[in-house]
PDB file of C-alpha atoms in Angstrom:
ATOM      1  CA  UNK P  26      26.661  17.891  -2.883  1.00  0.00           C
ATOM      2  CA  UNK P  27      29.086  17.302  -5.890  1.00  0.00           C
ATOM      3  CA  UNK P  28      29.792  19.872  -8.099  1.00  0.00           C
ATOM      4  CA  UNK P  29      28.174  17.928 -11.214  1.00  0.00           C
ATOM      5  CA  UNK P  30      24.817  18.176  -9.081  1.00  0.00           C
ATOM      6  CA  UNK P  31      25.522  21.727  -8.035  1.00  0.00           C
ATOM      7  CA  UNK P  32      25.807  22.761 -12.009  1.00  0.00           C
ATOM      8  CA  UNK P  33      23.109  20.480 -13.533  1.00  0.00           C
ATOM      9  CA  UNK P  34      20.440  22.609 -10.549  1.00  0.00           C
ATOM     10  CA  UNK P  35      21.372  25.780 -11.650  1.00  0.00           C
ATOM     11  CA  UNK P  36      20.989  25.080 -15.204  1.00  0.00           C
ATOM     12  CA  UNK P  37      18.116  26.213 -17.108  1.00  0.00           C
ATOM     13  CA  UNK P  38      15.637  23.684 -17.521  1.00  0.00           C
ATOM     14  CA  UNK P  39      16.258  21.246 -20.259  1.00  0.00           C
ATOM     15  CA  UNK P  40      14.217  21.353 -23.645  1.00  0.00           C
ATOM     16  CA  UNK P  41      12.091  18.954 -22.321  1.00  0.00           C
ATOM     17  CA  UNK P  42       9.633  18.293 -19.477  1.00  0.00           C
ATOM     18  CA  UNK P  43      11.633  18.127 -15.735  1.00  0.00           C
ATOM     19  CA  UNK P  44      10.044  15.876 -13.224  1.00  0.00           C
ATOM     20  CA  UNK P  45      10.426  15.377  -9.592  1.00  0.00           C
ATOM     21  CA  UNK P  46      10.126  11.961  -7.503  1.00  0.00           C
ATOM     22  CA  UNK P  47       9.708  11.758  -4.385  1.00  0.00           C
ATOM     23  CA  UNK P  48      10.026   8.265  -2.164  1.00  0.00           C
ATOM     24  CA  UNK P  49       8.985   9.175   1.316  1.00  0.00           C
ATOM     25  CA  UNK P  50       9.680   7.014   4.445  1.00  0.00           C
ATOM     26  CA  UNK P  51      12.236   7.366   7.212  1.00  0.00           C
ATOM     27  CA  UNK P  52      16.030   7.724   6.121  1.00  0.00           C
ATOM     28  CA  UNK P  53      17.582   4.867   8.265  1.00  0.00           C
ATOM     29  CA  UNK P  54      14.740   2.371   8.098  1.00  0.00           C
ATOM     30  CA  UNK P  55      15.138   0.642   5.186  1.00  0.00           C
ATOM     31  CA  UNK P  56      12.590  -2.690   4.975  1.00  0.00           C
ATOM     32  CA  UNK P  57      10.182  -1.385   6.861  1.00  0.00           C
ATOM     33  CA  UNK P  58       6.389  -0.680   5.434  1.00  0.00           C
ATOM     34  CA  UNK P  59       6.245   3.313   5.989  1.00  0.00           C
ATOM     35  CA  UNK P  60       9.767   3.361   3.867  1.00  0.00           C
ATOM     36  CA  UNK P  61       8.029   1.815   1.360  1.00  0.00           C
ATOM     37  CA  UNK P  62       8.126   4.541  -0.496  1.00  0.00           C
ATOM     38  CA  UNK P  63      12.080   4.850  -0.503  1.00  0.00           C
ATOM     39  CA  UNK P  64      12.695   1.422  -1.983  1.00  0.00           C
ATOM     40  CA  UNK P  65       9.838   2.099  -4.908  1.00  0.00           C
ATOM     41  CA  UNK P  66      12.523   4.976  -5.823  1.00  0.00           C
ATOM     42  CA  UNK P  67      15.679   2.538  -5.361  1.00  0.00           C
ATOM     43  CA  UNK P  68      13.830   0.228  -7.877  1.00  0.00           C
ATOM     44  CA  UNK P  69      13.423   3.779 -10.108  1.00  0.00           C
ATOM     45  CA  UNK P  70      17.163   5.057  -9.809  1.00  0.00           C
ATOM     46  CA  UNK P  71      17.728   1.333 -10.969  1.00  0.00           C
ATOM     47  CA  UNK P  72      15.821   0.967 -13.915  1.00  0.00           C
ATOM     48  CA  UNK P  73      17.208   4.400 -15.212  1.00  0.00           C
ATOM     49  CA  UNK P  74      20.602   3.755 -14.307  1.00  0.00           C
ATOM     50  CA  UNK P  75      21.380   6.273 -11.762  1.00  0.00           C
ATOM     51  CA  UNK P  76      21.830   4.270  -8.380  1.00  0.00           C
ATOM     52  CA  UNK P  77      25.085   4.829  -7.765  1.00  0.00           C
ATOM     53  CA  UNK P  78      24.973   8.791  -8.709  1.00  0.00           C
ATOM     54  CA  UNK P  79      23.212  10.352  -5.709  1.00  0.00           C
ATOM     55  CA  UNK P  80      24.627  13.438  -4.547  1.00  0.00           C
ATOM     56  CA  UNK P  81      23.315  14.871  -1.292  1.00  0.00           C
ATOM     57  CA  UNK P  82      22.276  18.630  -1.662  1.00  0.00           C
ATOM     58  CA  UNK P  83      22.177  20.006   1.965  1.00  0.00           C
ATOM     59  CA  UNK P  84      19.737  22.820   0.583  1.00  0.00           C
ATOM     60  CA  UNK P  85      16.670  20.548   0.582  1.00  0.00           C
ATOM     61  CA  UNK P  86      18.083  17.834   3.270  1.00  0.00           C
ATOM     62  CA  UNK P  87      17.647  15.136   0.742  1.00  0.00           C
ATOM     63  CA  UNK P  88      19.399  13.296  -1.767  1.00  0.00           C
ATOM     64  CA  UNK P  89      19.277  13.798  -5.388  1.00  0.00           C
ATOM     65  CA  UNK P  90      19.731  11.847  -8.366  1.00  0.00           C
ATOM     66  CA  UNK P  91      19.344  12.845 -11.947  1.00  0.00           C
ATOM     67  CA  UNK P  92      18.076  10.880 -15.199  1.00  0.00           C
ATOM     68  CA  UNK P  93      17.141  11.318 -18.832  1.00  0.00           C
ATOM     69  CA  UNK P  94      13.889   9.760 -20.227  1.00  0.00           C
ATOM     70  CA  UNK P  95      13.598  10.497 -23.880  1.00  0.00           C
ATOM     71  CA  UNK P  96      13.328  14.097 -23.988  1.00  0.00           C
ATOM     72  CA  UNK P  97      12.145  14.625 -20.330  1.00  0.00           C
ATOM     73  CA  UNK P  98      14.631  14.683 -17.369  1.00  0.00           C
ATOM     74  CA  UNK P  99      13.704  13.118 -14.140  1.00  0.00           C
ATOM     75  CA  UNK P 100      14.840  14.262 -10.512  1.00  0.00           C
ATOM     76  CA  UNK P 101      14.771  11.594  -7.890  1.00  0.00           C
ATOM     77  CA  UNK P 102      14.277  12.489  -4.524  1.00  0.00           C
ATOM     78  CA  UNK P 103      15.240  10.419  -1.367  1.00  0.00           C
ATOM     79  CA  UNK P 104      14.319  13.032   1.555  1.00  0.00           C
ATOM     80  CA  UNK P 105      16.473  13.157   4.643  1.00  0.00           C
ATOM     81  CA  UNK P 106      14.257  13.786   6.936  1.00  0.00           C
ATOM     82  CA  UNK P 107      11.855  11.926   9.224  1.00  0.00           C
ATOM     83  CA  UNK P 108       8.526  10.742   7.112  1.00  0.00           C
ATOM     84  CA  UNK P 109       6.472  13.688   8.917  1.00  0.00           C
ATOM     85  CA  UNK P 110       8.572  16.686   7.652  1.00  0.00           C
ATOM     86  CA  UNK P 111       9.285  14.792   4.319  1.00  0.00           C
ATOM     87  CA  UNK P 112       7.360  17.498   2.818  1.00  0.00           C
ATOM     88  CA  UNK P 113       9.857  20.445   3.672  1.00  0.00           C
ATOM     89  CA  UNK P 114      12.334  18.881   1.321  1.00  0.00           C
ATOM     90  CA  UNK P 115      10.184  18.201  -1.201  1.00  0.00           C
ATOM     91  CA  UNK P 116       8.608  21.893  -1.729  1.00  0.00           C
ATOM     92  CA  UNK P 117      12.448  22.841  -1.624  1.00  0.00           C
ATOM     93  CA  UNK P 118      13.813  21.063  -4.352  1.00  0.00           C
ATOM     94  CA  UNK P 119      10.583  21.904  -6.319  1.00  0.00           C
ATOM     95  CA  UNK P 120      11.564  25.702  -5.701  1.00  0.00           C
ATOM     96  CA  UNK P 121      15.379  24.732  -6.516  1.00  0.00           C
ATOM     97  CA  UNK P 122      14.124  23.159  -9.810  1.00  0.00           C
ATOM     98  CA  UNK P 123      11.489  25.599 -10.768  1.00  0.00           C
ATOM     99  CA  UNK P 124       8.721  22.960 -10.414  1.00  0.00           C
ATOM    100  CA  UNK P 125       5.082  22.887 -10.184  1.00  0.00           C
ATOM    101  CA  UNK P 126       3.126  21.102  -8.066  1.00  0.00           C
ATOM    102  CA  UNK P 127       1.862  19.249 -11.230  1.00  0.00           C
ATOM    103  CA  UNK P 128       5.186  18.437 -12.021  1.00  0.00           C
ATOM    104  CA  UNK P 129       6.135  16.402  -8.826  1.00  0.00           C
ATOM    105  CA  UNK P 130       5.260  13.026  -8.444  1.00  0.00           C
ATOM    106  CA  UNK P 131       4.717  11.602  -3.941  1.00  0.00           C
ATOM    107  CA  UNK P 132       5.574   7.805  -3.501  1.00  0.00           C
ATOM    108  CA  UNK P 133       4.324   6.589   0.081  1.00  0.00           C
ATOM    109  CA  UNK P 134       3.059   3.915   1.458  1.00  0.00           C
ATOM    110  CA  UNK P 135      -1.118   3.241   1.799  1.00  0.00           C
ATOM    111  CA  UNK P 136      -2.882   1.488   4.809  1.00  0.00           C
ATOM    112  CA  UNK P 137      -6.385   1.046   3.251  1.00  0.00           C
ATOM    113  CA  UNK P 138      -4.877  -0.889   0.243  1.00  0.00           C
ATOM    114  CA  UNK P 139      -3.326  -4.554   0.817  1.00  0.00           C
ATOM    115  CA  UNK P 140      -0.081  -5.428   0.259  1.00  0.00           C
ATOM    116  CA  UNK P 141       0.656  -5.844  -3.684  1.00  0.00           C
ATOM    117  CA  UNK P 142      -2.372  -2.941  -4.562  1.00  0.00           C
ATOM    118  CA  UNK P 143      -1.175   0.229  -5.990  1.00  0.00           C
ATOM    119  CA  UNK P 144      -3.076   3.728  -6.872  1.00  0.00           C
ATOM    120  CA  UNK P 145      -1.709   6.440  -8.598  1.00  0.00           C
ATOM    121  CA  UNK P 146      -3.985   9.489  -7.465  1.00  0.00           C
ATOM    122  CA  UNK P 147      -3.887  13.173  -9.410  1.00  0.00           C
ATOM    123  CA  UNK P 148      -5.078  15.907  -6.945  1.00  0.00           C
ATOM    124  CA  UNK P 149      -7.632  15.289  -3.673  1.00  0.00           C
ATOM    125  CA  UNK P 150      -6.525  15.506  -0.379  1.00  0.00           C
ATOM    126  CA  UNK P 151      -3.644  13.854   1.459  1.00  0.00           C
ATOM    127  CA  UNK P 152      -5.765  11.272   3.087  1.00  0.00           C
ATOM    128  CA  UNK P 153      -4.782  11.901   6.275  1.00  0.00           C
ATOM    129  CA  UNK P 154      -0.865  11.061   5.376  1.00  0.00           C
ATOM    130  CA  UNK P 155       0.425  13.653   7.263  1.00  0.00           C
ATOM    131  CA  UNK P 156       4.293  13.018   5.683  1.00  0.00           C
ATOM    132  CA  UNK P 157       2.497  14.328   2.670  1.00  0.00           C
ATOM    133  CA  UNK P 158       0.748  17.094   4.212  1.00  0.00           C
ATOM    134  CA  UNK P 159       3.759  18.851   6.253  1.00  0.00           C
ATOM    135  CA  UNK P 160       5.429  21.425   4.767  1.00  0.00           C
ATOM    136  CA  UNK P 161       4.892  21.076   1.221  1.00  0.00           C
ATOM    137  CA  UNK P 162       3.583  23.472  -1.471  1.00  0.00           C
ATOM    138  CA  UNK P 163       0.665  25.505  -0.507  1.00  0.00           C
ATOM    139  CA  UNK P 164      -0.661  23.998  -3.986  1.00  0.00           C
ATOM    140  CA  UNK P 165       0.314  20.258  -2.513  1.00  0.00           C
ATOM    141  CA  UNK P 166      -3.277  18.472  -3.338  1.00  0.00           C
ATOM    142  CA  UNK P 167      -2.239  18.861  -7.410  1.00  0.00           C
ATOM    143  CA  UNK P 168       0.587  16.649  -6.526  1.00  0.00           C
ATOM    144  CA  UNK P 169       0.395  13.081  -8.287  1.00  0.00           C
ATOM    145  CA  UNK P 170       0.378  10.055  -5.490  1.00  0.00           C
ATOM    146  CA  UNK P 171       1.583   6.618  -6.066  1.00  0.00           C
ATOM    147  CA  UNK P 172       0.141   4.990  -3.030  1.00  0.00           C
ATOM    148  CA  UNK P 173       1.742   1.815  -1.977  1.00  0.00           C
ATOM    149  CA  UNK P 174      -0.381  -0.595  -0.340  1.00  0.00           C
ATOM    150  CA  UNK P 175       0.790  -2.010   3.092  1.00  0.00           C
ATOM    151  CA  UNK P 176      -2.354  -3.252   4.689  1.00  0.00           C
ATOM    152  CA  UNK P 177      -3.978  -2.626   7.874  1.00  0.00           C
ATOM    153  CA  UNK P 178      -3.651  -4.359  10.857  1.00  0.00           C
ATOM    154  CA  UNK P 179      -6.930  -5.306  12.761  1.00  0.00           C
ATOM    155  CA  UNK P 180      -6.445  -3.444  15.902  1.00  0.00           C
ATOM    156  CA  UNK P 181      -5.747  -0.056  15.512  1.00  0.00           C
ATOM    157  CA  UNK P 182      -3.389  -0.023  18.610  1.00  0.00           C
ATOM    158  CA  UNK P 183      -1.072  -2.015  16.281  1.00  0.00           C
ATOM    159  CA  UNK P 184      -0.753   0.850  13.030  1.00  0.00           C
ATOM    160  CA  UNK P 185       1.980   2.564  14.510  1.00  0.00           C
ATOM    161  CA  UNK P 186       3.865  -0.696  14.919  1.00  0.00           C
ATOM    162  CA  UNK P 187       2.983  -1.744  11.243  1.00  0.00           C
ATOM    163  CA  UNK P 188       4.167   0.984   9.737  1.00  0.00           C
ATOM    164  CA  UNK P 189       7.373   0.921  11.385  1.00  0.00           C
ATOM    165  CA  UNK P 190       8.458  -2.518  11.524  1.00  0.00           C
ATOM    166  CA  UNK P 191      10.000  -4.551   8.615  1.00  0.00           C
ATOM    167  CA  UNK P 192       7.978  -6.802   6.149  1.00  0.00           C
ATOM    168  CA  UNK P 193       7.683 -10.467   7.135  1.00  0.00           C
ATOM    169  CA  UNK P 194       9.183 -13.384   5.182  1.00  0.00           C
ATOM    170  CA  UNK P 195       6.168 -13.389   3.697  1.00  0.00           C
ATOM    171  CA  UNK P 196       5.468 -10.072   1.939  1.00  0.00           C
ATOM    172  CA  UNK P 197       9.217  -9.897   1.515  1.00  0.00           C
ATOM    173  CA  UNK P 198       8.788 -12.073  -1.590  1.00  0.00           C
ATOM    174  CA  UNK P 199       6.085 -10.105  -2.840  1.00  0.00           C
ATOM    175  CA  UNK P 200       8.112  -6.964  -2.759  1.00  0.00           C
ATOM    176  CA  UNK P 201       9.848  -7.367  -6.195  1.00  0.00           C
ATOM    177  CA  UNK P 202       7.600  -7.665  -8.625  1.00  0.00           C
ATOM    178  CA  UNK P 203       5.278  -4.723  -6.333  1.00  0.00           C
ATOM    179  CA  UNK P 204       8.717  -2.496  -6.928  1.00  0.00           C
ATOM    180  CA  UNK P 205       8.819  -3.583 -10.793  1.00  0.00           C
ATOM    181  CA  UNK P 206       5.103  -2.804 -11.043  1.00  0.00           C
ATOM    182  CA  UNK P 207       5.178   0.729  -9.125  1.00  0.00           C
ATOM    183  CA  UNK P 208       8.263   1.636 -11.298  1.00  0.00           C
ATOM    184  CA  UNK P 209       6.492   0.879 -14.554  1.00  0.00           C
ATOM    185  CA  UNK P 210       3.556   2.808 -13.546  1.00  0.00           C
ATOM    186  CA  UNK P 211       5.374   5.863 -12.619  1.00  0.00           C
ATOM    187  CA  UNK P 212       7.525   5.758 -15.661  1.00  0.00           C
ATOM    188  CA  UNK P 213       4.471   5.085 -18.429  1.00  0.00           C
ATOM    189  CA  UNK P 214       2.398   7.857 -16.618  1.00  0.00           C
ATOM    190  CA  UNK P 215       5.406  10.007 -17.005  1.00  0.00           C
ATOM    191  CA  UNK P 216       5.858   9.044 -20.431  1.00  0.00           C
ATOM    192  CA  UNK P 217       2.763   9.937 -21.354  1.00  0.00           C
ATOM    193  CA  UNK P 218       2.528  13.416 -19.404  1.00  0.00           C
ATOM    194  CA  UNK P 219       6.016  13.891 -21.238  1.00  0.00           C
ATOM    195  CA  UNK P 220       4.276  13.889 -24.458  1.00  0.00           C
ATOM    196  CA  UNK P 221       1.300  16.055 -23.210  1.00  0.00           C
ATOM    197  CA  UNK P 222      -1.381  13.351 -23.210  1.00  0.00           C
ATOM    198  CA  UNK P 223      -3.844  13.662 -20.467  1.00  0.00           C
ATOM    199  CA  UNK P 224      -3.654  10.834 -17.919  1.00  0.00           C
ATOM    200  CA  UNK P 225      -6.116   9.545 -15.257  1.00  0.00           C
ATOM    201  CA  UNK P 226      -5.523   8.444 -11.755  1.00  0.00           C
ATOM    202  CA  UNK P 227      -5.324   4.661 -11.367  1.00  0.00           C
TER     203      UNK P 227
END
């Protein structure tokens, strides 16, 4: 971790709101449907200018980007570790950053939902994604959840190999304008929160 990142952590927290994102998948595995979650927050570091300033911080096993958005500041998270223990850096860079659950915002990828669907969920239970589940805040259900559709395949012998192979040719060209979408969600809902407006899941 650079010193910059080192400096901006221990700071006090800025005037404004501080949010956490987190894009879960497998470091490594880039492409594939469970990383889904990873390139959503690629798309993110893009749009706010910050993909070429991650800094790894060996404290929470991830890496760590920072970004302004009006008065709010915005902590990008690309965890380390494998999608089940995801969670373990998360609730560790919430603690580093003096976050609440509230405050910290779980990208992943969603079997029940087709390819090119998107829900962002506030609170209930992890659904069974166990990524999400392991290791995070006791107070983890309060976490926000931009669930990333991937679709289900028909046998369920085959879910292990759909979430961990890459996206065909296919859903490859609907990826882009799913990443543009998922970004403008999560920054509008964060917008909003930044302002103190209630928001709904959608």
């Amino acid at each position: 971790m650079n010193r910059a990142m080192s400096w901006l952590v221990l700071e006090p927290r800025p005037p404004g709101k501080r949010w956490l994102v987190a894009g879960l998948g497998n470091p490594g595995l880039p492409g594939t449907r469970h990383s889904v979650g990873i390139a959503v927050l690629g798309q993110l570091a893009r749009r706010l200018g910050v993909a070429e300033s991650w800094a790894r911080d060996r404290r929470c096993a991830a890496d760590l980007a920072l970004a302004p958005l009006g008065d709010a500041q915005v902590v990008l998270l690309r965890p380390r570790r494998l999608m089940n223990a995801n969670g373990r850096s998360v609730a560790r860079a919430a603690e580093l950053f003096g976050l609440t659950a509230e405050e910290v915002y779980l990208v992943h990828d969603e079997l029940d939902k087709p390819l090119g669907k998107l829900a962002l969920k506030l609170g209930g239970s992890a659904s069974g994604f166990v990524g999400v589940a392991v290791g995070v805040l006791t107070s983890a259900l309060a976490m926000p959840r931009l669930r990333v559709g991937i679709g289900r395949p028909t046998h369920p012998d085959e879910v292990q190999a759909h979430v961990l192979g890459c996206f065909s040719p296919a859903e490859q060209e609907l990826l882009p304008p799913l990443l543009e979408r998922a970004t403008d969600l999560l920054l509008d809902h964060i917008r909003e929160r930044s302002q103190g407006r209630p928001m709904l899941g959608i």
